[in-house]
Coordinates of C-alpha atoms in Angstrom, one line a residue:
M1 CA 257.1 163.7 253.4
F2 CA 254.7 161.4 251.7
Q3 CA 251.8 163.2 253.3
S4 CA 251.1 166.9 252.5
F5 CA 249.0 169.2 254.6
E6 CA 247.5 171.3 251.8
D7 CA 243.7 171.6 252.0
P8 CA 242.5 170.1 248.7
A9 CA 238.9 171.1 249.3
R10 CA 237.9 174.3 247.4
P11 CA 234.3 175.0 248.5
D12 CA 234.4 178.4 246.8
Q13 CA 235.2 176.8 243.4
G14 CA 232.1 174.5 243.6
P15 CA 229.4 176.9 242.5
P16 CA 231.1 178.1 239.3
R17 CA 232.0 174.6 238.3
L18 CA 228.5 173.3 239.0
A19 CA 227.2 176.2 236.9
A20 CA 229.5 175.2 234.0
L21 CA 228.4 171.5 234.3
R22 CA 224.7 172.6 234.3
G23 CA 225.3 174.5 231.1
V24 CA 226.6 171.4 229.4
M25 CA 223.7 169.3 230.8
A26 CA 221.3 171.8 229.2
Q27 CA 223.0 171.6 225.9
K28 CA 222.8 167.8 226.0
G29 CA 219.1 167.9 227.1
L30 CA 219.9 166.1 230.4
A31 CA 218.1 166.8 233.6
G32 CA 221.1 165.6 235.6
F33 CA 224.5 164.0 235.6
L34 CA 226.1 161.5 238.1
V35 CA 229.6 162.3 239.3
P36 CA 231.1 159.3 241.3
R37 CA 234.3 159.2 243.3
S38 CA 235.4 156.1 241.3
D39 CA 237.5 155.8 238.2
A40 CA 237.3 153.2 235.4
H41 CA 239.0 150.7 237.7
Q42 CA 236.6 151.2 240.6
G43 CA 239.4 152.3 242.8
E44 CA 238.9 153.8 246.2
Y45 CA 241.9 156.0 245.7
V46 CA 242.0 157.8 242.4
A47 CA 244.6 159.6 240.3
P48 CA 244.4 163.4 240.1
R49 CA 242.9 163.1 236.6
D50 CA 240.0 161.1 238.0
D51 CA 239.2 163.1 241.1
R52 CA 236.1 164.6 239.5
L53 CA 234.0 164.5 242.7
A54 CA 236.5 166.6 244.7
W55 CA 237.1 169.0 241.8
L56 CA 233.3 169.6 241.4
T57 CA 232.1 169.7 245.0
G58 CA 235.2 170.1 247.2
F59 CA 234.4 166.8 249.1
T60 CA 237.6 164.7 249.3
G61 CA 236.4 161.5 251.0
S62 CA 237.2 158.1 249.5
A63 CA 233.6 157.1 248.9
G64 CA 230.5 158.9 247.7
F65 CA 229.0 160.6 244.6
C66 CA 227.2 163.7 243.4
A67 CA 223.9 163.8 241.6
A68 CA 223.9 167.2 239.9
L69 CA 220.5 168.4 238.6
Q70 CA 219.5 171.8 237.3
E71 CA 217.9 172.9 240.6
A72 CA 219.7 170.7 243.1
A73 CA 223.0 168.9 243.7
G74 CA 223.1 166.1 246.2
V75 CA 226.4 164.8 247.6
F76 CA 225.8 161.2 248.8
I77 CA 228.0 160.2 251.7
D78 CA 227.9 157.3 254.2
G79 CA 228.3 157.6 258.0
R80 CA 232.1 158.0 257.9
Y81 CA 231.9 161.4 256.1
R82 CA 228.9 163.2 257.6
E83 CA 231.1 165.5 259.6
Q84 CA 233.7 166.0 256.9
V85 CA 231.3 166.8 254.1
R86 CA 229.8 169.8 255.9
A87 CA 233.2 171.4 256.1
Q88 CA 234.2 170.9 252.5
I89 CA 231.2 171.8 250.4
D90 CA 229.2 175.0 249.8
P91 CA 225.9 174.3 251.5
A92 CA 224.1 176.9 249.4
H93 CA 224.8 174.9 246.3
F94 CA 225.4 171.3 247.4
T95 CA 223.2 169.3 249.8
P96 CA 224.6 166.3 251.8
V97 CA 222.5 163.2 251.4
P98 CA 222.8 160.4 254.0
W99 CA 223.5 157.3 252.0
P100 CA 222.6 154.4 251.8
E101 CA 219.7 155.4 254.1
V102 CA 218.5 157.6 251.2
S103 CA 219.0 155.9 247.9
L104 CA 219.8 157.6 244.7
A105 CA 216.5 156.5 243.3
D106 CA 214.5 157.8 246.2
W107 CA 216.3 161.2 246.0
L108 CA 215.8 161.5 242.3
K109 CA 212.1 160.7 242.6
A110 CA 211.7 163.5 245.2
Q111 CA 213.6 166.0 243.0
L112 CA 212.2 165.1 239.6
P113 CA 208.5 164.3 240.0
D114 CA 207.9 164.9 236.3
G115 CA 210.8 162.6 235.2
G116 CA 214.0 163.4 233.2
R117 CA 217.1 161.9 231.7
I118 CA 220.1 161.5 233.9
G119 CA 223.4 161.0 232.2
F120 CA 226.4 158.9 233.5
D121 CA 229.8 158.0 232.2
P122 CA 229.6 154.2 231.5
W123 CA 233.3 153.9 232.3
L124 CA 232.8 155.0 235.9
H125 CA 229.8 152.9 236.9
T126 CA 229.2 149.2 237.3
R127 CA 226.2 147.2 236.1
A128 CA 225.3 146.4 239.7
E129 CA 225.0 150.0 240.9
I130 CA 223.1 151.2 237.8
A131 CA 220.7 148.2 238.0
R132 CA 219.9 149.0 241.6
A133 CA 219.1 152.6 240.7
E134 CA 217.0 151.6 237.7
A135 CA 215.0 149.2 239.8
G136 CA 214.1 152.0 242.2
L137 CA 213.2 154.3 239.3
A138 CA 210.9 151.8 237.5
E139 CA 207.7 153.5 236.1
T140 CA 208.8 157.0 237.2
G141 CA 209.8 158.6 233.9
I142 CA 213.3 159.1 235.2
L143 CA 215.8 157.4 232.8
L144 CA 219.5 156.7 233.4
E145 CA 221.5 156.8 230.1
P146 CA 225.2 156.5 229.3
S147 CA 226.8 159.6 227.9
G148 CA 230.3 161.1 227.6
N149 CA 231.8 162.5 230.8
L150 CA 230.4 166.0 231.1
V151 CA 232.8 167.0 233.9
D152 CA 235.8 166.4 231.6
L153 CA 234.2 168.9 229.2
V154 CA 234.3 171.7 231.7
W155 CA 237.6 170.9 233.5
P156 CA 240.1 173.0 231.6
D157 CA 243.2 172.0 233.4
Q158 CA 242.4 168.3 234.0
P159 CA 245.6 166.4 234.7
A160 CA 246.9 163.8 232.3
P161 CA 246.6 160.0 233.0
P162 CA 249.3 158.6 235.3
V163 CA 252.2 156.7 233.7
G164 CA 254.1 155.3 236.7
K165 CA 256.6 152.6 236.2
I166 CA 255.7 149.0 236.9
S167 CA 258.0 146.8 239.0
I168 CA 258.4 143.1 239.6
Y169 CA 257.1 141.6 242.8
P170 CA 259.4 138.9 244.2
E171 CA 258.2 135.3 243.9
E172 CA 259.6 134.4 247.3
L173 CA 257.2 137.0 248.9
A174 CA 254.2 136.1 246.7
G175 CA 254.5 132.3 247.3
Q176 CA 253.4 131.5 243.7
T177 CA 254.7 132.3 240.2
S178 CA 252.5 134.3 237.9
S179 CA 252.4 131.3 235.5
E180 CA 251.1 129.1 238.4
K181 CA 248.4 131.7 239.2
R182 CA 247.3 132.1 235.6
A183 CA 247.2 128.4 234.9
R184 CA 245.1 127.8 238.0
L185 CA 242.7 130.6 237.2
G186 CA 242.5 129.6 233.6
A187 CA 241.5 126.1 234.6
D188 CA 238.8 127.5 236.9
L189 CA 237.4 129.6 234.0
A190 CA 237.4 126.6 231.7
A191 CA 235.6 124.5 234.3
A192 CA 233.0 127.2 234.6
G193 CA 232.5 127.3 230.9
A194 CA 234.1 130.7 230.3
A195 CA 236.6 131.3 227.5
C196 CA 238.2 134.3 229.1
A197 CA 237.7 136.9 231.8
V198 CA 238.1 140.7 231.6
L199 CA 240.1 142.1 234.5
T200 CA 239.6 145.7 235.4
L201 CA 240.7 145.9 239.0
P202 CA 244.4 147.1 239.3
D203 CA 245.1 145.0 242.3
S204 CA 243.8 141.9 240.6
I205 CA 246.2 142.5 237.7
A206 CA 249.1 143.3 240.0
W207 CA 248.4 140.1 242.0
V208 CA 248.1 137.7 239.1
L209 CA 251.2 139.0 237.3
N210 CA 253.3 139.4 240.4
I211 CA 253.9 143.1 239.6
R212 CA 253.4 146.4 241.4
G213 CA 252.7 149.8 240.1
S214 CA 253.1 153.5 240.9
D215 CA 250.1 155.2 239.3
I216 CA 248.2 155.8 242.6
E217 CA 249.5 157.3 245.8
R218 CA 249.4 155.0 248.8
N219 CA 248.5 151.9 246.7
P220 CA 251.2 150.2 244.6
V221 CA 249.1 149.2 241.7
P222 CA 249.2 150.0 237.9
H223 CA 246.4 151.4 235.9
A224 CA 245.8 148.8 233.3
F225 CA 243.2 146.4 231.9
A226 CA 243.7 142.7 231.1
V227 CA 242.0 139.7 229.5
L228 CA 242.8 136.3 231.1
H229 CA 242.1 133.4 228.8
A230 CA 241.2 129.8 229.9
S231 CA 244.6 128.7 228.5
G232 CA 246.4 130.9 231.1
H233 CA 247.5 133.4 228.5
L234 CA 246.9 137.0 229.5
T235 CA 246.8 140.2 227.4
L236 CA 247.8 143.3 229.3
Y237 CA 246.6 146.7 228.1
C238 CA 249.0 149.2 229.5
A239 CA 250.9 152.4 228.5
E240 CA 254.3 151.6 227.0
E241 CA 256.0 154.1 229.3
K242 CA 255.3 151.9 232.3
I243 CA 257.1 148.9 230.9
G244 CA 260.8 148.1 231.1
G245 CA 263.0 145.4 229.7
A246 CA 263.2 143.4 233.0
L247 CA 259.4 143.5 233.3
R248 CA 259.0 142.1 229.8
A249 CA 261.3 139.3 230.6
H250 CA 259.4 138.6 233.9
L251 CA 256.0 138.5 232.1
G252 CA 257.3 136.1 229.5
D253 CA 255.7 134.8 226.3
E254 CA 252.4 133.9 227.9
V255 CA 251.6 137.6 228.5
T256 CA 251.0 139.9 225.5
I257 CA 251.4 143.7 226.1
R258 CA 249.2 146.0 224.1
P259 CA 248.5 149.8 224.4
P260 CA 245.4 151.0 226.3
Q261 CA 243.6 152.3 223.2
A262 CA 243.6 148.7 221.9
F263 CA 241.4 147.5 224.8
L264 CA 238.0 148.6 223.6
P265 CA 238.4 147.3 220.0
A266 CA 239.7 144.0 221.4
L267 CA 236.6 143.5 223.5
R268 CA 234.6 143.1 220.3
S269 CA 236.5 140.1 219.1
L270 CA 237.0 138.1 222.4
P271 CA 236.1 134.4 222.4
A272 CA 232.9 133.8 224.3
P273 CA 231.5 133.4 226.9
V274 CA 233.3 136.3 228.5
R275 CA 233.4 136.4 232.3
L276 CA 232.5 139.9 233.7
D277 CA 232.2 140.9 237.4
E278 CA 229.1 143.1 237.7
A279 CA 230.5 144.5 240.9
S280 CA 233.6 146.0 239.3
A281 CA 233.5 145.9 235.5
P282 CA 232.5 149.3 233.9
I283 CA 229.3 149.3 232.0
A284 CA 231.3 150.4 229.0
V285 CA 232.8 146.9 228.8
E286 CA 229.4 145.3 228.9
M287 CA 228.2 147.6 226.2
A288 CA 231.1 146.8 223.9
L289 CA 230.6 143.0 224.3
T290 CA 226.9 143.3 223.8
E291 CA 227.3 145.3 220.6
A292 CA 229.6 142.6 219.3
G293 CA 227.1 139.9 220.1
S294 CA 229.4 138.2 222.7
A295 CA 227.9 136.0 225.3
I296 CA 228.6 137.3 228.8
Q297 CA 229.0 135.1 231.8
W298 CA 228.4 137.1 235.0
G299 CA 230.6 136.0 237.8
A300 CA 233.2 137.2 240.3
D301 CA 236.6 138.5 239.1
P302 CA 238.6 135.2 239.2
C303 CA 241.5 136.9 241.0
V304 CA 239.5 138.3 243.9
M305 CA 239.1 135.3 246.2
P306 CA 242.6 133.7 245.6
K307 CA 244.1 137.1 246.2
A308 CA 242.2 137.5 249.5
C309 CA 243.4 134.1 250.8
K310 CA 247.1 134.8 251.4
T311 CA 249.7 132.2 250.8
E312 CA 252.0 131.0 253.7
A313 CA 254.8 133.1 252.1
E314 CA 252.6 136.2 252.1
I315 CA 251.5 135.7 255.7
N316 CA 255.2 135.2 256.8
A317 CA 256.2 138.3 254.8
T318 CA 253.5 140.6 256.2
T319 CA 254.2 139.3 259.8
E320 CA 257.7 140.6 259.5
A321 CA 256.4 143.9 258.0
H322 CA 254.0 144.3 261.0
L323 CA 256.8 143.7 263.5
R324 CA 259.0 146.3 261.8
D325 CA 256.1 148.7 261.7
G326 CA 255.2 148.0 265.3
A327 CA 258.7 148.9 266.4
A328 CA 258.4 152.2 264.5
V329 CA 255.1 153.0 266.1
C330 CA 256.5 152.1 269.5
N331 CA 259.5 154.5 268.9
F332 CA 256.9 157.2 268.1
L333 CA 254.8 156.5 271.2
A334 CA 258.0 156.6 273.4
W335 CA 258.8 160.0 271.8
Y336 CA 255.2 161.2 272.3
D337 CA 255.1 160.4 276.0
A338 CA 258.4 162.2 276.6
Q339 CA 257.1 165.5 275.0
D340 CA 255.4 168.5 276.4
Q341 CA 252.3 167.4 274.6
E342 CA 250.5 170.7 274.8
S343 CA 253.2 172.2 272.6
L344 CA 252.4 169.7 269.8
T345 CA 250.0 169.8 267.0
E346 CA 248.2 167.2 264.9
I347 CA 250.7 167.7 262.1
D348 CA 253.6 167.3 264.5
L349 CA 252.3 163.8 265.2
V350 CA 251.9 162.9 261.6
K351 CA 255.4 164.1 260.6
T352 CA 257.1 162.4 263.5
L353 CA 255.3 159.1 263.0
E354 CA 256.2 159.1 259.3
Q355 CA 259.8 159.8 260.1
K356 CA 259.9 156.8 262.6
R357 CA 258.6 154.6 259.7
R358 CA 261.2 156.1 257.3
D359 CA 263.9 155.3 259.8
T360 CA 263.3 151.6 259.1
N361 CA 264.9 152.2 255.7
A362 CA 262.1 149.9 254.3
L363 CA 259.2 152.3 253.9
R364 CA 257.9 152.5 250.3
D365 CA 255.0 154.8 251.1
I366 CA 252.4 155.3 253.8
S367 CA 249.3 153.1 253.2
F368 CA 246.9 156.1 253.5
D369 CA 247.1 159.6 254.8
T370 CA 247.5 159.4 258.5
I371 CA 244.4 160.3 260.5
S372 CA 245.6 162.5 263.4
G373 CA 242.5 163.9 265.1
A374 CA 242.7 165.6 268.5
G375 CA 239.6 166.4 270.6
P376 CA 236.6 167.2 268.4
N377 CA 238.6 166.4 265.2
G378 CA 238.9 162.8 266.5
A379 CA 235.1 162.5 266.0
V380 CA 235.5 163.0 262.3
I381 CA 236.0 159.4 261.3
H382 CA 238.2 159.9 258.3
Y383 CA 239.6 163.3 259.3
R384 CA 242.6 164.5 257.3
V385 CA 244.6 167.2 259.0
S386 CA 245.5 170.2 256.9
A387 CA 247.4 173.4 257.6
H388 CA 244.0 175.1 257.9
T389 CA 242.5 172.6 260.4
N390 CA 245.7 171.7 262.3
R391 CA 244.8 171.7 266.0
K392 CA 247.1 172.1 269.0
L393 CA 246.8 169.4 271.5
R394 CA 245.1 170.3 274.8
R395 CA 245.3 168.6 278.2
G396 CA 242.4 166.2 278.5
D397 CA 242.1 165.6 274.7
L398 CA 241.9 162.2 273.2
V399 CA 243.9 161.8 270.0
V400 CA 242.8 159.3 267.3
L401 CA 246.0 158.2 265.4
D402 CA 245.2 155.9 262.5
S403 CA 248.1 155.2 260.2
G404 CA 249.9 152.6 258.2
G405 CA 252.9 151.8 256.0
Q406 CA 253.6 150.2 252.6
Y407 CA 256.6 147.9 252.7
L408 CA 257.7 145.5 250.0
D409 CA 256.8 142.6 252.3
G410 CA 253.5 144.0 253.7
T411 CA 250.8 146.6 254.2
T412 CA 250.1 147.8 257.7
D413 CA 247.2 149.7 259.3
I414 CA 247.0 150.5 263.0
T415 CA 245.0 152.9 265.2
R416 CA 245.7 153.9 268.7
T417 CA 243.9 156.4 270.8
L418 CA 246.2 158.5 273.0
P419 CA 245.6 160.8 276.0
V420 CA 247.0 164.3 276.2
G421 CA 248.3 164.4 279.7
G422 CA 248.0 161.7 282.3
A423 CA 245.2 159.3 283.3
E424 CA 244.0 161.9 285.8
D425 CA 243.4 164.4 283.0
I426 CA 240.9 162.2 281.0
G427 CA 237.2 162.3 281.9
A428 CA 235.4 159.2 283.2
E429 CA 233.0 159.3 280.3
E430 CA 235.9 159.1 277.8
K431 CA 237.5 156.2 279.7
S432 CA 234.3 154.3 279.9
A433 CA 233.7 154.7 276.1
F434 CA 237.4 153.7 275.4
T435 CA 237.0 150.6 277.6
R436 CA 233.8 149.5 275.8
V437 CA 235.6 149.9 272.4
L438 CA 238.5 147.9 273.8
K439 CA 236.1 145.1 275.0
G440 CA 234.7 144.9 271.5
M441 CA 238.2 144.7 269.9
I442 CA 239.1 141.9 272.4
A443 CA 235.9 140.0 271.7
M444 CA 236.7 140.0 268.0
S445 CA 240.4 139.0 268.6
R446 CA 239.3 136.1 270.8
A447 CA 236.5 134.9 268.4
R448 CA 236.4 131.2 267.6
F449 CA 233.8 130.4 264.9
P450 CA 232.6 127.6 262.6
K451 CA 233.7 127.6 259.0
G452 CA 231.2 129.1 256.6
L453 CA 230.4 132.2 258.6
K454 CA 230.4 135.6 256.9
G455 CA 231.7 139.0 258.1
R456 CA 228.2 140.0 259.0
D457 CA 227.9 137.1 261.4
L458 CA 230.8 138.4 263.6
D459 CA 230.3 142.1 263.4
A460 CA 228.1 142.3 266.4
L461 CA 230.8 140.8 268.6
A462 CA 232.7 144.2 268.5
R463 CA 229.6 146.3 268.9
A464 CA 227.8 144.5 271.8
P465 CA 229.7 146.3 274.7
L466 CA 228.8 149.7 273.1
W467 CA 225.2 148.6 272.4
A468 CA 224.8 147.8 276.0
A469 CA 225.5 151.4 276.8
G470 CA 223.3 152.8 274.0
Q471 CA 226.3 153.6 271.8
D472 CA 227.5 152.5 268.3
Y473 CA 229.7 153.5 265.4
D474 CA 228.9 154.4 261.8
H475 CA 231.5 152.3 260.0
G476 CA 232.3 148.6 259.5
T477 CA 234.3 146.8 262.1
G478 CA 236.9 145.7 259.7
H479 CA 238.1 145.7 256.1
G480 CA 240.3 143.4 254.1
V481 CA 244.0 144.3 253.7
G482 CA 246.5 143.3 251.0
V483 CA 250.2 142.4 251.1
Y484 CA 252.0 145.3 249.5
L485 CA 248.7 146.1 247.8
C486 CA 245.7 148.1 248.8
V487 CA 245.1 148.8 252.4
H488 CA 241.4 148.4 251.7
E489 CA 241.1 145.1 249.9
G490 CA 237.9 143.2 249.1
P491 CA 235.9 141.2 249.2
Q492 CA 236.2 140.2 252.9
R493 CA 234.9 142.5 255.6
L494 CA 233.7 142.5 259.2
S495 CA 230.5 144.4 258.6
R496 CA 226.8 144.0 259.1
I497 CA 226.4 144.1 255.3
S498 CA 229.2 141.7 254.3
D499 CA 228.0 138.4 252.8
V500 CA 231.4 137.1 251.9
T501 CA 232.4 133.8 253.6
L502 CA 235.5 134.1 255.7
K503 CA 238.4 131.8 254.7
A504 CA 241.8 130.9 256.0
G505 CA 244.5 133.4 255.0
M506 CA 242.2 136.5 254.8
I507 CA 243.6 139.5 256.5
L508 CA 241.2 141.9 258.2
S509 CA 241.3 145.0 260.3
N510 CA 239.6 144.8 263.7
E511 CA 238.7 148.4 264.5
P512 CA 235.7 149.3 266.6
G513 CA 235.3 152.9 267.6
Y514 CA 233.1 155.5 269.2
Y515 CA 232.6 159.1 268.1
R516 CA 230.9 162.0 269.8
P517 CA 230.6 164.9 267.4
G518 CA 232.1 168.1 268.7
A519 CA 233.8 166.4 271.6
F520 CA 236.0 163.3 271.0
G521 CA 236.7 160.2 269.1
I522 CA 238.0 156.7 269.9
R523 CA 239.2 153.9 267.7
I524 CA 241.5 150.9 268.5
E525 CA 242.7 148.8 265.5
N526 CA 244.8 145.7 265.0
L527 CA 245.1 143.6 261.9
I528 CA 244.2 139.9 262.2
V529 CA 244.3 136.9 259.9
V530 CA 241.8 134.1 259.6
Q531 CA 243.4 130.7 260.5
E532 CA 242.4 127.1 261.3
A533 CA 241.6 126.9 265.0
A534 CA 243.4 124.3 267.1
P535 CA 241.1 121.5 268.4
I536 CA 239.9 121.9 271.9
T537 CA 238.9 119.2 274.4
G538 CA 235.2 118.5 274.3
G539 CA 234.7 120.0 270.8
D540 CA 232.9 118.3 268.0
A541 CA 235.6 116.6 266.0
Q542 CA 233.6 117.0 262.7
R543 CA 233.0 120.7 263.3
E544 CA 235.8 122.7 261.6
M545 CA 236.5 126.0 263.3
Y546 CA 238.5 129.2 262.6
D547 CA 240.0 131.8 264.8
F548 CA 242.1 134.9 264.3
K549 CA 245.9 135.4 264.6
T550 CA 246.9 138.9 265.5
L551 CA 249.5 140.6 263.3
T552 CA 249.8 144.0 265.0
Y553 CA 251.9 144.3 268.2
V554 CA 251.8 147.8 269.8
P555 CA 250.7 148.5 273.4
I556 CA 247.1 149.8 274.1
D557 CA 247.2 152.8 276.3
R558 CA 246.6 151.6 279.8
R559 CA 245.8 155.1 281.1
L560 CA 242.5 155.1 279.3
I561 CA 241.2 151.8 280.6
D562 CA 238.5 151.6 283.3
L563 CA 239.3 148.3 284.9
S564 CA 235.9 148.1 286.6
L565 CA 234.4 147.5 283.2
L566 CA 236.6 144.5 282.3
D567 CA 236.2 140.9 283.3
G568 CA 238.9 138.5 284.3
G569 CA 239.2 137.1 280.8
E570 CA 239.6 140.5 279.2
I571 CA 242.2 141.6 281.7
A572 CA 244.1 138.3 281.0
W573 CA 243.9 138.9 277.2
I574 CA 245.4 142.5 277.6
D575 CA 248.2 141.3 279.8
A576 CA 249.0 138.4 277.4
Y577 CA 248.9 140.8 274.4
H578 CA 251.2 143.2 276.1
A579 CA 253.6 140.4 277.1
A580 CA 253.6 139.4 273.4
C581 CA 254.4 143.0 272.5
R582 CA 257.4 143.0 274.8
D583 CA 258.6 139.6 273.5
K584 CA 258.3 140.5 269.8
I585 CA 259.1 144.2 269.7
S586 CA 261.7 144.8 272.5
P587 CA 264.5 143.2 270.5
R588 CA 263.9 145.8 267.9
L589 CA 264.1 148.8 270.2
E590 CA 266.9 150.6 272.0
G591 CA 267.5 152.9 274.9
K592 CA 264.5 155.0 276.1
A593 CA 262.1 153.3 273.7
A594 CA 262.9 149.9 275.2
L595 CA 262.3 151.3 278.7
W596 CA 259.1 152.9 277.5
L597 CA 257.8 149.5 276.1
A598 CA 258.6 147.8 279.4
S599 CA 256.5 150.3 281.3
A600 CA 253.7 150.5 278.7
T601 CA 253.2 146.7 278.8
A602 CA 253.2 146.2 282.6
P603 CA 250.4 144.0 283.9
L604 CA 247.1 145.9 284.5
Q605 CA 246.9 144.6 288.1
A606 CA 250.5 144.6 289.4

């Protein structure tokens, strides 16, 4: 199994570890220390060595941070993790802080009215986040200052850095050679007046070099740093153990490989101006350049937008990956409907679904730990089932099943909400909420919009049916997705806080939901890709439009739909979507699974 069911949270270990950290803080004369979830590459998923937040607090979510003071320790979490954090920390020593509603600056001002020095590791924080906090702390006497990593000083068995092998990504799937990418980006840097750019994001480095790594579970990226010059030449700072002879040949003479320890000294002699992305570059990089007197040009990582806008080859590749994955999920759903469901547990679902994906003989990894939440566990947005929390399915439950696969040709992410039992076993309230979530997902799927809009301009489409009933959800409607890269890929999002313009080729999730703590959860998710919209009669010829192409083809459970809440257009969309599921997936199924698909995709009004 790729997924394990050990409970990584150790709430009982938090208090002694916090005490040890406070001892070092006192020795350094610090009033506090910041412990983020991130690593030096600003990764959402981190290697065991970098999982400092979980080691200290017990909280294992993929976003958040701890502000540890001598008399208080706040664990800052967003709406996705407010249920989870309470189960993973010791509340006598750590206090959950709703973030971003409560900012770090506001919390520190309340806790330290007389001021104090707060240390942070400059390799783990970006200029943008520290600048926001400093602006809120102006004239308070509270100072943020870089220091060594104090957690590392009290973590006696901290794992070693990962040294996973790097592999070559096929050009026929990428659609461009690395040389072509580097030449294009180098020319863009030169046109912007930059001599070079420092790359710190592992997926940017993987994308520009047409390579993939194995340093992080679920995300096929290498831990490395790089400097891309305006000439197109790139210097890769990477552990020797990761590099093989075939990879050296693939990279060629225009890529120089140097050890990681050479990165910091090299920063001091780079040609200027040096492009840095304030949203992702560690402050330590800025400090090294500033000390050397190098001019810094603040701007976006040059790989981020080109990587987000997939080539035709990438879209074709991931389309096939999604059809393969869709067949595996349909095989699972056919199995599920044939079982005595009340004999199953959440872990049974995870294991069987992973096996169905493994049966394709193409699965490289799962794209994240499968979320399998039954009944009240489904209301925990990023629930991770463990042997301790594993719940047996009960008639009348809803099960939120959010999963995905990593294949050489694509990264998938799909959520389906399933009933335990038949339609008659599910309450009217649950069906109404499910149908409102479905209406929002359909609205986004059918969206047609002018070029130039941002993710925040569309987010309300998915929420409007829930808002009309006084309901909502505490996560974005959609995140970007890579192609055999990270399942959460920036910068594009469908979110009320996203200011990134949507462009053709961007892949996004479309996943509205609804969660009632202690009762049930609902989420429905397909992946979609932005594309040029076909012209329509009567439209303004000069007004260029986009729409979405669906990548995910797996039936939506008809037993949970309240037809009285759907209009004719929504019913027609569901029937057309289910017909497409039959056409695309049935040739990939056999026997009982094929019969199941025919039944699951029958018209809503036969």
